[in-house]
């Protein structure tokens, strides 16, 4: 019994097995495990190559170089338009605002901006800059609906604001209502101002829509009428640096022949700068101009007019 209770003798430890060696072996094992994991992960992981970003436009297109899409229209016979009840038309409704918003986007937003703040892309080069329609300060005309209708109809002298008299009366009222909605607090119309508007544009008497022919047909007729017009010649020398600068800015490369043909065909431009402006802007590309010719200031038109008369004198001059 005593033998069974005696403690067992402690076995001697192998002197070759040291704690430092234990740490070393464990470190080697851990390294093998890490290397193996890395190899396995690299084989199992799918490398996602980022998609090639879309190629950006290689050059900046400025607003004045944007090509206006001139779409020819079909011939149609004119008709008598119904009279307009001015007092009823002066009362805005949701349909007028909806139509006005669409018409504003189509005809006005390029200069006045989509929100009417005067920040449209085509307006950045205009002098004076387009009106911020959301503010009521600095207006040349009063801010009543009737005055906005008048400006839409006849344009605004001394600015680049053109006339939109080709729009139907209802469309002009719709556009005016939308413009008025951009800035609360405008002056309101009275019976007197509405009666004056009616009398000025004969709104209650109706209107006659003119006959319309395609641009190509009109040009053919004009060419036929001017077939016997004396030819122009290009002057070899002309001392007009300012005019030459405007000329180079607005005439297309390779457009000089088209320009000379147009100026020879219809020489009414020689007497009137306004006529030159019409000929140049109806279809700039066909006339040999860049579309930016539509954005010239009045002083630049005068300079160009004088230059062209000197550059293309009559054959006997």
XYZ file of C-alpha atoms in Angstrom, residues 8-315:
308
model
C 6.202 8.687 -9.276
C 9.717 9.869 -10.053
C 9.955 12.865 -12.386
C 11.327 11.938 -15.805
C 14.387 13.917 -16.818
C 13.827 16.578 -19.532
C 15.617 16.200 -22.860
C 18.352 18.812 -22.624
C 18.194 19.386 -26.397
C 14.617 20.754 -26.325
C 14.915 24.402 -25.421
C 12.165 27.076 -25.216
C 13.857 29.175 -27.911
C 13.610 26.307 -30.368
C 9.913 25.986 -29.628
C 9.354 29.598 -30.599
C 11.416 29.174 -33.763
C 9.467 26.144 -34.948
C 6.134 27.844 -34.309
C 7.302 30.898 -36.283
C 8.224 28.747 -39.283
C 4.826 27.035 -39.201
C 3.006 30.367 -39.067
C 4.988 31.658 -42.059
C 4.069 28.595 -44.135
C 0.425 29.041 -43.218
C 0.439 32.733 -44.207
C 2.212 32.088 -47.515
C -0.204 29.311 -48.385
C -3.190 31.493 -47.562
C -1.878 34.299 -49.732
C -1.356 31.964 -52.701
C -4.835 30.482 -52.304
C -6.454 33.930 -52.017
C -4.664 35.250 -55.092
C -5.865 32.280 -57.150
C -9.434 32.441 -55.910
C -9.857 36.231 -56.122
C -11.190 37.665 -59.397
C -9.434 40.863 -60.375
C -11.971 43.453 -61.494
C -10.550 45.765 -64.136
C -12.267 49.141 -63.960
C -14.240 50.011 -67.047
C -12.626 52.466 -69.385
C -14.184 55.848 -68.692
C -16.087 57.382 -71.593
C -13.888 59.452 -73.817
C -14.395 63.127 -73.266
C -14.935 65.584 -76.084
C -11.529 66.573 -77.368
C -12.421 70.231 -77.745
C -14.657 72.709 -76.033
C -17.625 73.795 -78.137
C -18.490 77.398 -77.352
C -22.130 78.520 -77.531
C -21.513 80.785 -80.509
C -20.175 77.836 -82.530
C -23.235 75.711 -81.907
C -25.024 74.943 -85.160
C -28.624 76.065 -85.249
C -30.828 73.401 -86.830
C -32.747 75.314 -89.478
C -35.584 73.028 -90.560
C -37.367 73.996 -93.758
C -41.136 74.163 -93.566
C -43.757 73.044 -96.021
C -45.898 75.473 -98.004
C -49.236 76.430 -96.499
C -51.934 78.909 -97.343
C -52.590 81.768 -94.967
C -55.822 81.976 -93.031
C -57.849 84.379 -90.965
C -57.135 84.004 -87.255
C -59.972 84.448 -84.762
C -60.135 87.614 -82.640
C -58.577 87.619 -79.184
C -60.510 88.604 -76.075
C -57.740 90.627 -74.458
C -59.329 90.728 -71.006
C -59.821 86.970 -70.979
C -56.332 86.331 -72.349
C -54.886 88.524 -69.590
C -56.201 86.114 -66.943
C -53.651 83.372 -66.463
C -54.623 79.720 -66.114
C -52.684 76.429 -65.790
C -52.850 75.711 -69.533
C -51.400 79.100 -70.414
C -48.558 78.582 -67.950
C -47.877 75.108 -69.330
C -47.871 76.358 -72.927
C -45.796 79.363 -71.912
C -43.202 77.171 -70.218
C -42.819 75.091 -73.371
C -42.612 78.152 -75.625
C -40.085 79.780 -73.288
C -37.890 76.681 -73.460
C -38.098 76.619 -77.249
C -37.569 80.317 -77.932
C -36.082 82.065 -74.899
C -34.060 79.672 -72.725
C -30.988 79.711 -74.977
C -30.393 83.342 -73.944
C -32.361 83.833 -70.714
C -31.561 80.376 -69.286
C -33.988 77.578 -68.342
C -35.033 79.403 -65.162
C -35.063 82.885 -66.693
C -32.005 84.132 -64.782
C -30.230 85.452 -67.873
C -27.634 82.673 -67.820
C -28.393 80.857 -71.075
C -25.430 79.551 -73.124
C -26.151 81.784 -76.130
C -26.495 84.858 -73.933
C -22.991 84.774 -72.484
C -21.541 86.632 -75.466
C -24.337 89.192 -75.823
C -23.944 92.840 -74.865
C -25.924 93.851 -72.956
C -26.438 90.470 -71.335
C -29.967 89.022 -71.328
C -32.343 90.228 -68.642
C -32.662 88.234 -65.413
C -36.424 87.774 -65.566
C -36.648 86.672 -61.937
C -35.762 90.193 -60.739
C -37.899 93.283 -61.227
C -35.125 95.882 -61.111
C -33.537 97.544 -64.123
C -36.288 96.853 -66.650
C -36.466 99.220 -69.636
C -40.218 98.732 -69.979
C -42.817 98.358 -67.225
C -43.326 94.842 -65.880
C -47.050 94.449 -66.580
C -48.293 91.501 -68.631
C -49.256 93.861 -71.464
C -45.724 95.270 -71.572
C -44.156 91.804 -71.646
C -46.528 90.895 -74.512
C -45.405 94.041 -76.337
C -41.713 93.207 -75.865
C -42.246 89.649 -77.093
C -44.035 91.033 -80.155
C -41.715 93.864 -81.240
C -38.443 93.088 -79.429
C -36.450 95.566 -77.359
C -34.518 98.387 -79.025
C -30.873 98.740 -78.036
C -30.570 95.089 -76.995
C -30.261 91.707 -78.678
C -33.888 90.883 -77.810
C -35.563 90.053 -81.175
C -39.236 90.224 -82.109
C -41.266 87.026 -81.900
C -44.139 88.351 -83.971
C -44.318 85.080 -85.901
C -45.900 83.469 -82.834
C -49.688 83.439 -82.709
C -51.308 85.941 -80.348
C -52.290 83.165 -77.933
C -48.700 81.902 -77.889
C -47.383 85.367 -77.114
C -49.847 85.723 -74.247
C -48.835 82.286 -72.921
C -45.149 83.248 -73.086
C -45.872 86.551 -71.332
C -47.803 84.776 -68.561
C -44.881 82.421 -67.952
C -42.414 85.327 -67.811
C -44.683 87.174 -65.375
C -44.826 84.061 -63.166
C -41.030 84.097 -62.718
C -41.074 87.163 -60.458
C -44.031 87.904 -58.160
C -44.887 91.501 -57.367
C -45.152 92.894 -60.880
C -47.363 95.796 -61.839
C -50.906 94.773 -62.761
C -52.809 95.764 -65.879
C -55.842 98.014 -65.852
C -58.716 98.442 -68.276
C -56.793 101.328 -69.801
C -53.561 99.390 -70.416
C -55.411 96.371 -71.835
C -57.486 98.585 -74.141
C -54.295 100.267 -75.352
C -52.725 96.868 -76.060
C -55.814 95.775 -77.989
C -55.789 98.935 -80.080
C -52.046 98.799 -80.764
C -52.077 95.252 -82.151
C -55.746 95.007 -83.283
C -56.142 91.874 -81.177
C -59.941 91.892 -80.996
C -60.147 92.310 -84.776
C -58.336 89.038 -85.435
C -55.366 88.672 -87.736
C -54.485 87.346 -91.154
C -51.897 84.591 -91.159
C -49.740 85.096 -94.272
C -49.013 82.478 -96.877
C -45.874 80.471 -96.150
C -43.469 78.938 -98.655
C -40.356 76.813 -98.024
C -37.064 78.647 -97.709
C -35.645 76.795 -100.699
C -38.531 78.011 -102.877
C -38.066 81.581 -101.686
C -34.345 81.428 -102.444
C -35.021 80.047 -105.933
C -37.446 82.881 -106.652
C -34.988 85.434 -105.335
C -32.218 84.000 -107.502
C -34.453 84.131 -110.559
C -35.420 87.743 -109.879
C -31.794 88.776 -109.439
C -30.360 86.850 -112.370
C -29.586 90.057 -114.269
C -27.933 91.790 -111.303
C -24.414 93.131 -112.057
C -21.686 90.901 -110.686
C -19.499 91.971 -107.808
C -15.740 91.737 -107.792
C -13.457 91.114 -104.841
C -11.147 94.000 -104.086
C -7.485 93.053 -103.990
C -6.689 95.456 -101.165
C -8.833 96.967 -98.458
C -7.549 98.904 -95.461
C -10.059 98.117 -92.715
C -8.567 96.140 -89.837
C -11.690 96.284 -87.665
C -13.885 95.054 -90.499
C -11.427 92.336 -91.415
C -11.422 91.100 -87.819
C -15.220 90.768 -87.763
C -15.145 89.171 -91.223
C -12.683 86.481 -90.126
C -14.692 85.815 -86.978
C -17.995 85.096 -88.704
C -17.176 83.814 -92.208
C -16.776 80.051 -92.506
C -13.506 78.597 -93.787
C -14.280 77.885 -97.425
C -17.451 79.978 -97.284
C -16.231 82.988 -99.277
C -17.576 81.663 -102.594
C -21.045 81.101 -101.117
C -20.959 84.556 -99.544
C -19.958 86.233 -102.810
C -22.738 84.405 -104.648
C -25.323 85.542 -102.112
C -24.129 89.145 -102.051
C -24.118 89.225 -105.855
C -27.587 87.704 -106.154
C -29.303 90.129 -103.806
C -27.553 93.472 -103.632
C -30.157 95.166 -101.463
C -27.736 94.599 -98.579
C -25.547 97.404 -99.920
C -28.116 100.043 -98.977
C -29.328 98.667 -95.667
C -27.437 96.908 -92.869
C -30.729 95.415 -91.649
C -31.114 93.649 -94.991
C -27.586 92.285 -94.704
C -28.463 90.938 -91.273
C -31.523 89.138 -92.659
C -29.595 87.591 -95.547
C -26.821 86.409 -93.239
C -28.953 84.958 -90.442
C -31.759 83.163 -92.297
C -29.380 80.303 -93.112
C -25.806 81.195 -92.057
C -24.158 78.048 -93.422
C -25.716 78.444 -96.879
C -24.659 82.103 -96.893
C -21.048 81.234 -96.065
C -21.215 82.396 -92.445
C -20.679 80.655 -89.130
C -23.828 80.387 -86.945
C -22.189 82.840 -84.518
C -22.994 85.627 -86.993
C -26.434 85.674 -85.365
C -24.853 86.931 -82.151
C -23.076 90.007 -83.516
C -23.704 93.284 -81.735
C -25.232 96.191 -83.657
C -21.874 97.968 -83.873
C -20.265 94.826 -85.299
C -22.980 94.608 -87.952
C -22.236 98.196 -88.948
C -18.517 97.427 -89.142
C -19.141 94.290 -91.211
C -21.501 96.174 -93.541
C -18.925 98.852 -94.328
C -16.211 96.234 -94.790
C -18.251 94.099 -97.199
C -19.102 97.113 -99.365
C -15.394 97.854 -99.632
C -14.356 94.245 -100.147
C -17.022 93.511 -102.772
C -17.533 96.683 -104.843
C -19.662 96.739 -107.974
C -17.883 95.715 -111.153
